[in-house]
mmCIF file of C-alpha atoms in Angstrom:
data_model
loop_
_atom_site.group_PDB
_atom_site.id
_atom_site.type_symbol
_atom_site.label_atom_id
_atom_site.label_comp_id
_atom_site.label_asym_id
_atom_site.label_seq_id
_atom_site.Cartn_x
_atom_site.Cartn_y
_atom_site.Cartn_z
ATOM 1 C CA MET A 719 18.862 39.929 15.226
ATOM 2 C CA VAL A 720 19.889 43.129 17.090
ATOM 3 C CA PHE A 721 21.294 40.974 20.000
ATOM 4 C CA GLY A 722 22.993 38.632 17.830
ATOM 5 C CA GLY A 723 24.607 41.643 16.585
ATOM 6 C CA CYS A 724 25.694 42.702 19.821
ATOM 7 C CA ILE A 725 26.807 39.597 21.270
ATOM 8 C CA ALA A 726 29.101 39.379 17.582
ATOM 9 C CA ALA A 727 30.388 42.893 17.923
ATOM 10 C CA THR A 728 31.591 42.120 21.571
ATOM 11 C CA VAL A 729 33.373 39.112 20.757
ATOM 12 C CA VAL A 730 34.842 40.228 17.564
ATOM 13 C CA GLY A 731 35.803 43.747 18.532
ATOM 14 C CA SER A 732 37.222 43.368 21.713
ATOM 15 C CA GLY A 733 38.647 39.834 22.145
ATOM 16 C CA VAL A 734 36.864 37.579 24.780
ATOM 17 C CA PRO A 735 35.076 39.741 27.032
ATOM 18 C CA ASP A 736 36.212 39.863 30.774
ATOM 19 C CA TRP A 737 33.601 38.047 32.417
ATOM 20 C CA ARG A 738 34.232 39.552 35.741
ATOM 21 C CA THR A 739 32.735 42.781 34.913
ATOM 22 C CA LEU A 740 29.263 43.744 35.138
ATOM 23 C CA GLY A 741 29.320 45.496 31.695
ATOM 24 C CA ALA A 742 30.178 42.210 29.896
ATOM 25 C CA TRP A 743 27.360 40.233 31.424
ATOM 26 C CA ILE A 744 24.655 43.232 30.492
ATOM 27 C CA PHE A 745 26.122 43.290 27.024
ATOM 28 C CA VAL A 746 26.532 39.810 26.127
ATOM 29 C CA GLY A 747 24.677 37.705 28.662
ATOM 30 C CA LEU A 748 21.519 39.665 28.692
ATOM 31 C CA PRO A 749 20.913 39.523 24.985
ATOM 32 C CA ALA A 750 22.069 35.960 24.789
ATOM 33 C CA ALA A 751 19.255 35.140 27.777
ATOM 34 C CA VAL A 752 16.457 36.988 25.635
ATOM 35 C CA ILE A 753 17.431 34.914 22.410
ATOM 36 C CA VAL A 754 17.061 31.633 24.553
ATOM 37 C CA ARG A 755 13.811 32.845 26.053
ATOM 38 C CA SER A 756 12.420 33.478 22.456
ATOM 39 C CA TRP A 757 12.558 29.663 21.860
ATOM 40 C CA TRP A 758 9.352 29.399 24.152
ATOM 41 C CA PHE A 759 7.416 32.396 22.464
ATOM 42 C CA GLY A 760 3.886 31.793 21.231
ATOM 43 C CA VAL A 761 0.342 31.257 22.241
ATOM 44 C CA TYR A 762 -0.367 27.647 24.163
ATOM 45 C CA VAL A 763 -3.891 26.517 24.561
ATOM 46 C CA ASP A 764 -4.876 23.762 27.318
ATOM 47 C CA ALA A 765 -8.474 22.745 28.856
ATOM 48 C CA SER A 766 -8.692 26.031 30.875
ATOM 49 C CA THR A 767 -6.120 28.351 29.786
ATOM 50 C CA VAL A 768 -4.783 30.855 26.796
ATOM 51 C CA LYS A 769 -1.075 31.001 27.681
ATOM 52 C CA VAL A 770 0.837 33.858 25.617
ATOM 53 C CA VAL A 771 4.695 33.638 26.291
ATOM 54 C CA SER A 772 6.422 36.983 25.413
ATOM 55 C CA TRP A 773 10.186 38.222 25.996
ATOM 56 C CA TYR A 774 9.769 38.749 29.611
ATOM 57 C CA TRP A 775 6.637 37.997 30.832
ATOM 58 C CA THR A 776 3.964 35.007 30.639
ATOM 59 C CA TYR A 777 0.268 35.904 30.539
ATOM 60 C CA ARG A 778 -2.357 33.350 31.115
ATOM 61 C CA ILE A 779 -6.151 34.144 30.473
ATOM 62 C CA ASP A 780 -9.063 32.269 31.253
ATOM 63 C CA ARG A 781 -10.178 30.059 28.299
ATOM 64 C CA ASP A 782 -13.671 31.021 29.267
ATOM 65 C CA SER A 783 -13.410 34.550 29.659
ATOM 66 C CA LEU A 784 -12.260 35.414 25.987
ATOM 67 C CA LYS A 785 -15.063 37.111 23.957
ATOM 68 C CA ARG A 786 -13.131 37.656 21.003
ATOM 69 C CA VAL A 787 -9.695 36.880 19.250
ATOM 70 C CA THR A 788 -8.828 38.781 16.384
ATOM 71 C CA LEU A 789 -5.761 39.606 14.214
ATOM 72 C CA GLN A 790 -4.241 43.343 14.302
ATOM 73 C CA ASN A 791 -1.548 45.066 12.353
ATOM 74 C CA TYR A 792 1.888 44.443 14.441
ATOM 75 C CA ASN A 793 2.113 47.212 16.894
ATOM 76 C CA GLY A 794 5.491 46.666 19.185
ATOM 77 C CA PHE A 795 8.845 47.394 19.759
ATOM 78 C CA ALA A 796 10.022 46.994 16.185
ATOM 79 C CA THR A 797 7.758 49.782 14.914
ATOM 80 C CA MET A 798 8.250 51.586 18.095
ATOM 81 C CA TRP A 799 4.473 51.384 18.991
ATOM 82 C CA THR A 800 3.235 53.401 16.240
ATOM 83 C CA GLY A 801 -0.167 52.421 16.474
ATOM 84 C CA GLY A 802 0.040 49.593 13.935
ATOM 85 C CA GLY A 803 -1.390 51.974 11.262
ATOM 86 C CA GLY A 804 1.705 53.294 9.688
ATOM 87 C CA THR A 805 2.703 51.890 5.937
ATOM 88 C CA ASP A 806 6.492 50.455 6.894
ATOM 89 C CA PHE A 807 6.475 46.991 5.944
ATOM 90 C CA VAL A 808 6.608 45.333 9.295
ATOM 91 C CA THR A 809 3.191 47.239 10.273
ATOM 92 C CA TRP A 810 1.509 46.015 6.939
ATOM 93 C CA ALA A 811 2.978 42.737 6.648
ATOM 94 C CA VAL A 812 3.295 41.440 10.334
ATOM 95 C CA LEU A 813 0.183 40.601 12.597
ATOM 96 C CA MET A 814 -0.562 40.238 16.175
ATOM 97 C CA PHE A 815 -3.342 38.859 18.353
ATOM 98 C CA GLU A 816 -5.724 40.700 20.470
ATOM 99 C CA PHE A 817 -7.947 39.498 22.834
ATOM 100 C CA GLU A 818 -11.364 40.903 24.236
ATOM 101 C CA ASP A 819 -12.616 39.666 27.308
ATOM 102 C CA GLN A 820 -16.527 39.039 28.592
ATOM 103 C CA ARG A 821 -15.955 42.564 30.555
ATOM 104 C CA GLY A 822 -14.829 44.286 27.061
ATOM 105 C CA LYS A 823 -11.011 44.498 28.295
ATOM 106 C CA VAL A 824 -8.930 44.611 25.063
ATOM 107 C CA ARG A 825 -5.282 43.139 25.148
ATOM 108 C CA GLU A 826 -2.750 43.290 22.547
ATOM 109 C CA PHE A 827 0.153 41.019 22.304
ATOM 110 C CA PRO A 828 2.893 42.109 20.204
ATOM 111 C CA ALA A 829 5.282 38.924 21.209
ATOM 112 C CA THR A 830 2.747 36.841 19.005
ATOM 113 C CA ALA A 831 3.870 38.617 15.737
ATOM 114 C CA MET A 832 3.470 36.581 12.680
ATOM 115 C CA TRP A 833 3.454 36.733 8.779
ATOM 116 C CA TRP A 834 0.311 36.990 7.471
ATOM 117 C CA ARG A 835 -0.495 33.530 6.581
ATOM 118 C CA SER A 836 1.001 32.268 9.643
ATOM 119 C CA ALA A 837 -1.141 34.616 11.763
ATOM 120 C CA LYS A 838 -4.332 33.658 9.912
ATOM 121 C CA THR A 839 -3.642 29.840 10.514
ATOM 122 C CA ALA A 840 -2.839 30.218 14.050
ATOM 123 C CA ALA A 841 -5.862 32.597 14.472
ATOM 124 C CA ASP A 842 -7.891 30.017 13.016
ATOM 125 C CA GLU A 843 -6.800 27.173 14.950
ATOM 126 C CA LEU A 844 -7.041 29.302 18.148
ATOM 127 C CA ARG A 845 -10.642 30.265 17.415
ATOM 128 C CA ASP A 846 -11.628 26.839 16.674
ATOM 129 C CA LEU A 847 -10.121 25.574 19.928
ATOM 130 C CA LEU A 848 -12.206 28.527 21.553
ATOM 131 C CA GLY A 849 -15.098 27.612 19.614
ATOM 132 C CA HIS A 850 -15.115 31.030 17.664
ATOM 133 C CA ALA A 851 -15.899 30.904 13.863
ATOM 134 C CA PRO A 852 -12.609 31.238 11.829
ATOM 135 C CA TYR A 853 -11.581 33.813 9.400
ATOM 136 C CA SER A 854 -12.852 34.472 5.971
ATOM 137 C CA GLU A 855 -10.846 33.860 2.968
ATOM 138 C CA GLY A 856 -11.047 37.792 2.787
ATOM 139 C CA ALA A 857 -9.446 38.178 6.313
ATOM 140 C CA ARG A 858 -6.886 40.456 5.477
ATOM 141 C CA SER A 859 -9.386 43.345 4.527
ATOM 142 C CA GLU A 860 -10.949 42.454 8.359
ATOM 143 C CA VAL A 861 -7.499 42.934 9.986
ATOM 144 C CA ARG A 862 -7.104 46.425 8.234
ATOM 145 C CA ARG A 863 -10.918 47.571 8.910
ATOM 146 C CA ALA A 864 -10.479 46.438 12.737
ATOM 147 C CA ARG A 865 -7.749 48.514 13.501
ATOM 148 C CA ARG A 866 -9.227 51.752 12.145
#
């Protein structure tokens, strides 16, 4: 939404941008490219890999290396990386995936941010594909405890 607002403000506020300038490409072109990139966001699982597509990077994780898949309170750009333990609406209502590998390395992926119900559904499907138990019906409290 922020990037879309930049594009709209540029077009409405100054007429047609002068595409010969670097500023026009940065202020309009870059946000447009980021919006297009967001169409591919997500977590994809195939026979050997879990692929996480975010704003700028695509991460590939060996399926067999994953020990744990959990949901955590969102901790990313929208909350200015406050740790995911805040009381604001985004931190409370939006969840993201966290993966732990066999060596104990834990990685959070803010680009996997989803509302609670969608996150639980996606996590259960992913955990099923990886051979892990699904979240229980009281999973919301499990997520909150895991964050503390």
